[in-house]
Amino acid sequence: MSKKVLVTGGAGYIGSHTIVELSKAGYKPVILDDFRNSDESVLKGLRGIIGRDIELLKGDVSNTALIQSYLRKEAVCGIIHFAANKAVGESVEKPLLYYQNNVEGLVSILKAASEEQNIPFVFSSSCTVYGEPKGQKEVSEQTAKTIPTSPYGFTKWLGEQIIEDLFHSNNQLRLMSLRYFNPIGAHESALIGELPIGKPNNLLPFITQTAAGIHEKLKIFGADYPTVDGTCVRDYIHVVDLAEAHVKALEFLLKQQSGCHEVVNIGTGKGSSVLEVVHAFEKVNNMALNYEFAPNRPGDVIEIYANVDYAEALLGWQAKRSINDAVRDAWRWEQSIRAKE
Ligand code: UFG
């Protein structure tokens, strides 16, 4: 069997960590990326970790003809689709950009994966499809999805629906959507990590940039939520654990003799508050972080974390790394970026 795996958005944050784990597991990942939201320097980082160059197909995932011509020439055993825009706020300002890139990109790669061949396919979905869960904090795959509040959220909601509808049209396909909770951290080598473009919206990059002196203070959005300490609670998962889940997902699909369609939560099963993350960062890295409480951020979910029973039962996968590991690795990565400046 061919060991080639096409990874769209393979130069991005989660994509690049998945390239490493696929390589470690004996696969030959191929990056499909046009670097619109990533930097070619990631290729050097990957070479440093893996010890060889990773094959690159430079291009846009919406270019179905490009992908089809590649798949006709090369035997590819699986496709993992990350390439998408992911900033919630930006998606409200530029909805057409999000619908075009995220929905058109998914349709394009699915056409290439399913029309001529039946290539196992893994899709990056998000816990955003649950919205604010009613009356429960821990959500399982059976928890009702809600209509999302941002175009970004809608592209993930719609992406899952597109995949479900495709499976109804052809039940021999092998398809899986992974609902990620909050990925954080970086590879422990500090050779790859998250490279936010502009001012970060997400908590961890803002913490590390504040610790590096780029921002004066972290603003903690909301202090009086009905949670353990008044700040919002999320399920933060180390990006390497998340990358390992993709390898397990692919292996599961490769083992199937007939078609299947699965949707799986990928988190740790544990919630942490914003303050708990801040305090973990301070303790592990032995430094004080400058922060202040600020008004609630509109649209924030109060508390959500994953029920991960299905991931364990179906994929034999479980997150192994802690919040402490993640904040240590995130800080090492931030320092390595600053050392290059
Ligand atoms: N937060 C702060 N200060 C900051 C940044 C974030 O207090 O400067 C807080 C937020 O208010 C929230 C928590 O940190 O309570 C986590 O915020 P993130 O922006 O890191 O993550 P979100 O949970 O809001 O968003 C993530 C993904 C989205 C996805 C969403 C689904 O980034 O892509 O989960 O719920 F849509």
Coordinates of C-alpha atoms and ligand atoms in Angstrom, one line a residue:
M1 CA 0.0 0.0 0.0
S2 CA 1.1 3.5 -0.8
K3 CA 2.1 5.5 2.3
K4 CA 1.6 8.9 0.8
V5 CA -0.9 11.2 2.6
L6 CA -1.9 14.5 1.1
V7 CA -2.2 17.1 3.9
T8 CA -3.9 20.3 2.8
G9 CA -2.8 23.3 4.9
G10 CA 0.2 21.1 5.9
A11 CA 2.3 24.2 6.5
G12 CA -0.1 25.6 9.1
Y13 CA -0.2 25.2 12.8
I14 CA -2.0 21.9 13.3
G15 CA -1.1 20.7 9.8
S16 CA 2.7 21.0 10.4
H17 CA 2.5 19.0 13.7
T18 CA 0.5 16.4 11.9
I19 CA 3.2 16.1 9.2
V20 CA 5.6 15.2 11.9
E21 CA 3.4 12.6 13.5
L22 CA 2.6 11.0 10.1
S23 CA 6.3 10.8 9.3
K24 CA 7.0 9.2 12.7
A25 CA 4.3 6.6 12.0
G26 CA 6.0 5.7 8.7
Y27 CA 3.7 7.6 6.3
K28 CA 5.0 9.9 3.5
P29 CA 3.1 13.1 4.0
V30 CA 2.8 15.6 1.1
I31 CA 2.0 19.2 1.9
L32 CA -0.6 21.0 -0.2
D33 CA -0.4 24.7 0.7
D34 CA -0.2 28.0 -1.0
F35 CA 1.3 29.7 2.1
R36 CA -1.4 32.4 2.2
N37 CA -1.6 32.1 6.0
S38 CA 1.6 30.3 6.7
D39 CA 5.3 30.8 6.2
E40 CA 7.7 28.7 4.1
S41 CA 10.1 28.8 7.1
V42 CA 8.0 25.9 8.5
L43 CA 9.6 23.7 5.9
K44 CA 13.0 24.2 7.6
G45 CA 11.5 23.5 11.0
L46 CA 10.0 20.3 9.7
R47 CA 13.3 19.2 8.1
G48 CA 15.0 19.8 11.5
I49 CA 12.6 17.5 13.2
I50 CA 12.1 14.8 10.5
G51 CA 15.6 14.9 9.1
R52 CA 14.5 15.1 5.4
D53 CA 12.5 17.4 3.1
I54 CA 8.8 16.9 2.9
E55 CA 7.3 16.8 -0.6
L56 CA 5.5 20.0 -1.4
L57 CA 2.6 20.6 -3.8
K58 CA 2.4 24.4 -3.9
G59 CA -1.1 25.5 -4.7
D60 CA -4.7 26.3 -3.7
V61 CA -6.9 23.6 -2.4
S62 CA -9.8 25.1 -4.5
N63 CA -7.8 24.1 -7.6
T64 CA -9.5 20.7 -8.1
A65 CA -7.8 20.1 -11.4
L66 CA -4.3 20.5 -9.8
I67 CA -5.3 18.0 -7.1
Q68 CA -6.9 15.6 -9.6
S69 CA -3.9 15.6 -11.8
Y70 CA -1.6 14.9 -8.8
L71 CA -3.9 12.0 -7.6
R72 CA -3.9 10.5 -11.1
K73 CA -0.1 10.4 -11.1
E74 CA 0.6 9.5 -7.5
A75 CA -0.9 6.8 -5.3
V76 CA -2.2 8.5 -2.2
C77 CA -3.6 6.4 0.7
G78 CA -5.3 9.2 2.6
I79 CA -6.2 12.9 2.6
I80 CA -6.2 15.2 5.7
H81 CA -7.9 18.5 5.1
F82 CA -6.8 21.5 7.2
A83 CA -6.6 24.3 4.7
A84 CA -9.1 26.9 5.9
N85 CA -9.4 30.4 7.4
K86 CA -10.0 30.2 11.2
A87 CA -10.4 33.7 12.8
V88 CA -13.9 34.1 14.2
G89 CA -13.8 37.9 14.2
E90 CA -12.4 38.2 10.7
S91 CA -15.1 35.9 9.4
V92 CA -17.7 38.3 10.6
E93 CA -16.0 41.1 8.7
K94 CA -15.2 39.1 5.6
P95 CA -17.9 36.4 5.3
L96 CA -17.4 35.8 1.6
L97 CA -13.8 35.1 2.0
Y98 CA -14.6 32.4 4.6
Y99 CA -17.4 30.8 2.6
Q100 CA -15.2 30.9 -0.5
N101 CA -12.0 29.5 1.1
N102 CA -13.5 27.1 3.6
V103 CA -16.6 25.8 1.7
E104 CA -15.2 25.9 -1.9
G105 CA -11.9 24.4 -0.7
L106 CA -13.7 21.5 1.0
V107 CA -15.9 20.8 -2.0
S108 CA -12.9 20.9 -4.2
I109 CA -10.8 18.4 -2.2
L110 CA -13.8 16.1 -1.7
K111 CA -14.4 16.0 -5.4
A112 CA -10.8 15.1 -6.0
A113 CA -10.9 12.5 -3.2
S114 CA -14.1 10.8 -4.0
E115 CA -15.0 11.2 -7.7
E116 CA -12.3 9.0 -9.3
Q117 CA -11.0 7.1 -6.3
N118 CA -12.2 6.4 -2.8
I119 CA -9.5 8.0 -0.7
P120 CA -10.0 8.0 3.1
F121 CA -10.7 11.6 4.1
V122 CA -10.2 13.4 7.5
F123 CA -11.8 16.8 8.0
S124 CA -10.8 19.5 10.5
S125 CA -14.0 20.4 12.3
S126 CA -14.4 22.3 15.5
C127 CA -16.3 22.3 18.8
T128 CA -17.8 25.5 17.5
V129 CA -20.6 23.4 16.0
Y130 CA -21.9 22.9 19.6
G131 CA -22.3 26.6 20.2
E132 CA -23.2 27.3 23.9
P133 CA -24.3 23.9 25.1
K134 CA -27.6 24.1 26.9
G135 CA -27.6 22.9 30.5
Q136 CA -24.4 20.9 30.0
K137 CA -20.7 21.7 29.9
E138 CA -19.4 18.4 28.8
V139 CA -20.4 17.7 25.2
S140 CA -20.4 14.3 23.4
E141 CA -21.0 13.7 19.7
Q142 CA -24.6 13.1 20.5
T143 CA -25.0 16.6 21.9
A144 CA -27.2 18.7 19.6
K145 CA -25.4 21.0 17.2
T146 CA -26.6 24.6 17.2
I147 CA -26.7 27.2 14.4
P148 CA -23.3 28.9 14.7
T149 CA -23.0 32.6 15.4
S150 CA -20.1 33.4 13.0
P151 CA -19.5 32.7 9.4
Y152 CA -16.4 30.7 10.5
G153 CA -18.5 28.5 12.7
F154 CA -21.0 28.1 9.9
T155 CA -18.3 26.9 7.5
K156 CA -17.4 24.1 9.9
W157 CA -21.1 23.3 10.6
L158 CA -21.7 23.2 6.8
G159 CA -18.5 21.3 6.2
E160 CA -19.7 18.5 8.4
Q161 CA -23.1 18.5 6.6
I162 CA -21.5 18.4 3.2
I163 CA -19.5 15.3 4.3
E164 CA -22.7 13.7 5.7
D165 CA -24.6 14.4 2.5
L166 CA -21.7 13.0 0.4
F167 CA -21.8 9.8 2.4
H168 CA -25.5 9.5 1.9
S169 CA -24.9 9.7 -1.9
N170 CA -22.1 7.0 -1.7
N171 CA -21.9 4.9 1.4
Q172 CA -18.7 3.2 0.2
L173 CA -16.7 6.4 1.1
R174 CA -14.5 6.5 4.2
L175 CA -14.9 9.9 5.9
M176 CA -14.2 11.3 9.3
S177 CA -14.8 14.8 10.9
L178 CA -12.7 15.5 14.0
R179 CA -14.2 18.2 16.3
Y180 CA -11.2 19.9 17.8
F181 CA -11.5 21.7 21.1
N182 CA -8.8 24.4 21.8
P183 CA -5.4 23.4 20.4
I184 CA -2.4 25.0 22.2
G185 CA 1.3 24.5 22.6
A186 CA 4.0 23.6 20.1
H187 CA 6.4 20.8 19.2
E188 CA 8.8 20.2 22.1
S189 CA 11.8 20.8 19.8
A190 CA 10.6 24.4 19.4
L191 CA 11.2 24.1 15.7
I192 CA 7.5 24.4 14.7
G193 CA 4.6 26.1 16.4
E194 CA 1.8 28.6 15.9
L195 CA 2.7 31.7 13.8
P196 CA -0.3 34.0 14.3
I197 CA -0.6 36.7 11.7
G198 CA -1.1 40.1 13.2
K199 CA -2.5 40.5 16.8
P200 CA -3.5 37.1 18.0
N201 CA -7.1 36.5 19.0
N202 CA -6.5 33.2 20.8
L203 CA -5.5 33.0 24.4
L204 CA -2.1 31.2 24.4
P205 CA -0.4 33.2 21.6
F206 CA -1.5 36.4 23.4
I207 CA -0.1 35.1 26.7
T208 CA 3.3 34.2 25.1
Q209 CA 3.5 37.5 23.2
T210 CA 2.7 39.4 26.4
A211 CA 5.4 37.4 28.2
A212 CA 7.8 38.3 25.4
G213 CA 7.0 42.0 25.8
I214 CA 5.1 42.5 22.6
H215 CA 1.9 43.5 24.4
E216 CA 1.8 45.3 27.7
K217 CA -0.9 43.3 29.3
L218 CA -3.2 40.3 28.7
K219 CA -6.8 41.2 28.9
I220 CA -8.9 38.5 30.5
F221 CA -12.3 38.8 29.0
G222 CA -14.8 38.4 31.8
A223 CA -14.4 37.8 35.5
D224 CA -17.9 37.1 36.7
Y225 CA -19.1 34.1 34.6
P226 CA -20.7 31.3 36.6
T227 CA -17.5 29.1 36.6
V228 CA -14.9 27.9 39.0
D229 CA -13.2 31.4 39.2
G230 CA -15.4 33.6 37.1
T231 CA -13.4 33.2 33.8
C232 CA -14.5 31.1 30.8
V233 CA -13.6 27.4 30.7
R234 CA -12.3 25.5 27.6
D235 CA -10.8 22.1 26.9
Y236 CA -7.2 23.0 25.9
I237 CA -5.4 20.2 24.0
H238 CA -1.7 20.0 23.2
V239 CA -1.3 20.3 19.5
V240 CA 0.9 17.2 19.4
D241 CA -1.8 15.1 21.0
L242 CA -4.2 16.5 18.3
A243 CA -1.7 15.6 15.6
E244 CA -1.5 12.0 16.9
A245 CA -5.3 11.8 16.8
H246 CA -5.1 12.4 13.0
V247 CA -2.8 9.5 12.6
K248 CA -5.2 7.3 14.5
A249 CA -8.1 8.6 12.5
L250 CA -6.4 7.8 9.2
E251 CA -5.4 4.3 10.5
F252 CA -9.0 3.7 11.5
L253 CA -10.3 4.6 8.0
L254 CA -7.6 2.6 6.3
K255 CA -8.7 -0.5 8.2
Q256 CA -12.3 -0.3 7.0
Q257 CA -13.3 -2.8 4.4
S258 CA -16.5 -0.9 3.6
G259 CA -17.6 2.7 3.8
C260 CA -18.0 4.6 7.0
H261 CA -18.7 8.1 8.2
E262 CA -17.6 9.1 11.7
V263 CA -17.7 12.3 13.8
V264 CA -15.3 12.4 16.8
N265 CA -14.5 14.9 19.6
I266 CA -10.8 15.5 20.1
G267 CA -10.1 17.1 23.4
T268 CA -8.7 16.1 26.8
G269 CA -12.1 15.7 28.6
K270 CA -11.0 18.3 31.1
G271 CA -12.0 22.0 31.3
S272 CA -9.5 24.7 32.4
S273 CA -10.4 28.3 33.1
V274 CA -8.5 31.3 31.6
L275 CA -7.1 32.1 35.0
E276 CA -5.9 28.5 35.5
V277 CA -4.1 28.6 32.1
V278 CA -2.5 32.0 33.1
H279 CA -1.4 30.5 36.5
A280 CA -0.1 27.4 34.9
F281 CA 2.0 29.5 32.5
E282 CA 3.4 31.6 35.3
K283 CA 4.3 28.6 37.5
V284 CA 5.8 26.4 34.8
N285 CA 7.8 29.2 33.2
N286 CA 8.6 30.8 36.5
M287 CA 7.5 34.3 35.6
A288 CA 4.8 36.8 36.4
L289 CA 2.4 37.7 33.6
N290 CA 1.0 41.2 33.4
Y291 CA -2.8 40.8 33.1
E292 CA -6.0 42.7 33.9
F293 CA -9.7 41.8 33.8
A294 CA -11.7 43.3 30.9
P295 CA -15.3 43.2 29.8
N296 CA -16.7 40.0 28.4
R297 CA -15.9 39.2 24.8
P298 CA -19.2 39.1 22.8
G299 CA -20.1 35.6 21.7
D300 CA -17.8 33.8 24.1
V301 CA -19.1 30.4 25.2
I302 CA -19.0 30.2 29.0
E303 CA -17.9 26.7 29.6
I304 CA -17.4 23.7 27.3
Y305 CA -15.2 20.6 27.3
A306 CA -15.2 17.3 25.5
N307 CA -16.6 14.0 26.3
V308 CA -13.8 11.9 24.8
D309 CA -15.2 8.4 25.3
Y310 CA -15.8 7.9 21.6
A311 CA -12.3 8.9 20.5
E312 CA -10.9 6.3 23.0
A313 CA -13.3 3.6 21.9
L314 CA -13.2 4.1 18.2
L315 CA -9.6 5.3 17.7
G316 CA -7.8 4.0 20.8
W317 CA -6.6 7.5 21.2
Q318 CA -6.3 9.7 24.3
A319 CA -4.6 13.0 25.0
K320 CA -1.3 12.3 26.9
R321 CA 0.1 15.8 27.5
S322 CA -0.9 18.2 30.2
I323 CA -1.6 22.0 30.3
N324 CA 1.8 22.3 31.9
D325 CA 3.4 20.6 29.0
A326 CA 1.5 22.9 26.6
V327 CA 2.4 26.2 28.3
R328 CA 6.1 25.1 28.6
D329 CA 6.2 24.3 24.8
A330 CA 4.3 27.4 23.8
W331 CA 6.8 29.6 25.7
R332 CA 9.8 27.7 24.3
W333 CA 8.4 28.3 20.8
E334 CA 7.7 32.0 21.4
Q335 CA 11.3 32.4 22.6
S336 CA 12.7 30.6 19.6
I337 CA 10.8 33.0 17.2
R338 CA 12.0 36.0 19.1
A339 CA 15.6 34.7 19.0
K340 CA 15.5 34.7 15.2
E341 CA 14.4 38.4 15.0
Ligands
UFG1 N1 -9.3 35.1 26.1 C1 -8.9 36.2 26.9 N2 -8.0 37.1 26.4 C2 -7.5 37.0 25.2 C3 -7.9 35.9 24.3 C4 -8.8 35.0 24.8 O1 -9.4 36.3 28.0 O2 -6.7 37.9 24.8 C5 -10.2 34.1 26.6 C6 -11.5 34.1 25.8 O3 -12.4 35.1 26.2 C7 -11.9 32.6 26.0 C8 -10.7 31.9 26.2 O4 -9.6 32.8 26.4 O5 -12.6 32.6 27.2 C9 -10.3 31.1 24.9 O6 -10.3 32.0 23.8 P1 -9.7 31.6 22.4 O7 -9.9 32.8 21.5 O8 -8.3 31.2 22.6 O9 -10.5 30.4 22.0 P2 -12.1 30.2 21.7 O10 -12.6 29.1 22.6 O11 -12.9 31.5 21.8 O12 -12.1 29.9 20.2 C10 -11.7 28.6 19.8 C11 -11.1 28.6 18.4 C12 -12.1 28.9 17.4 C13 -13.4 28.1 17.6 C14 -13.9 28.2 19.0 C15 -15.0 27.3 19.2 O13 -10.1 29.5 18.3 O14 -11.6 28.7 16.1 O15 -12.8 27.8 19.8 O16 -15.6 27.5 20.4 F1 -14.4 28.5 16.8

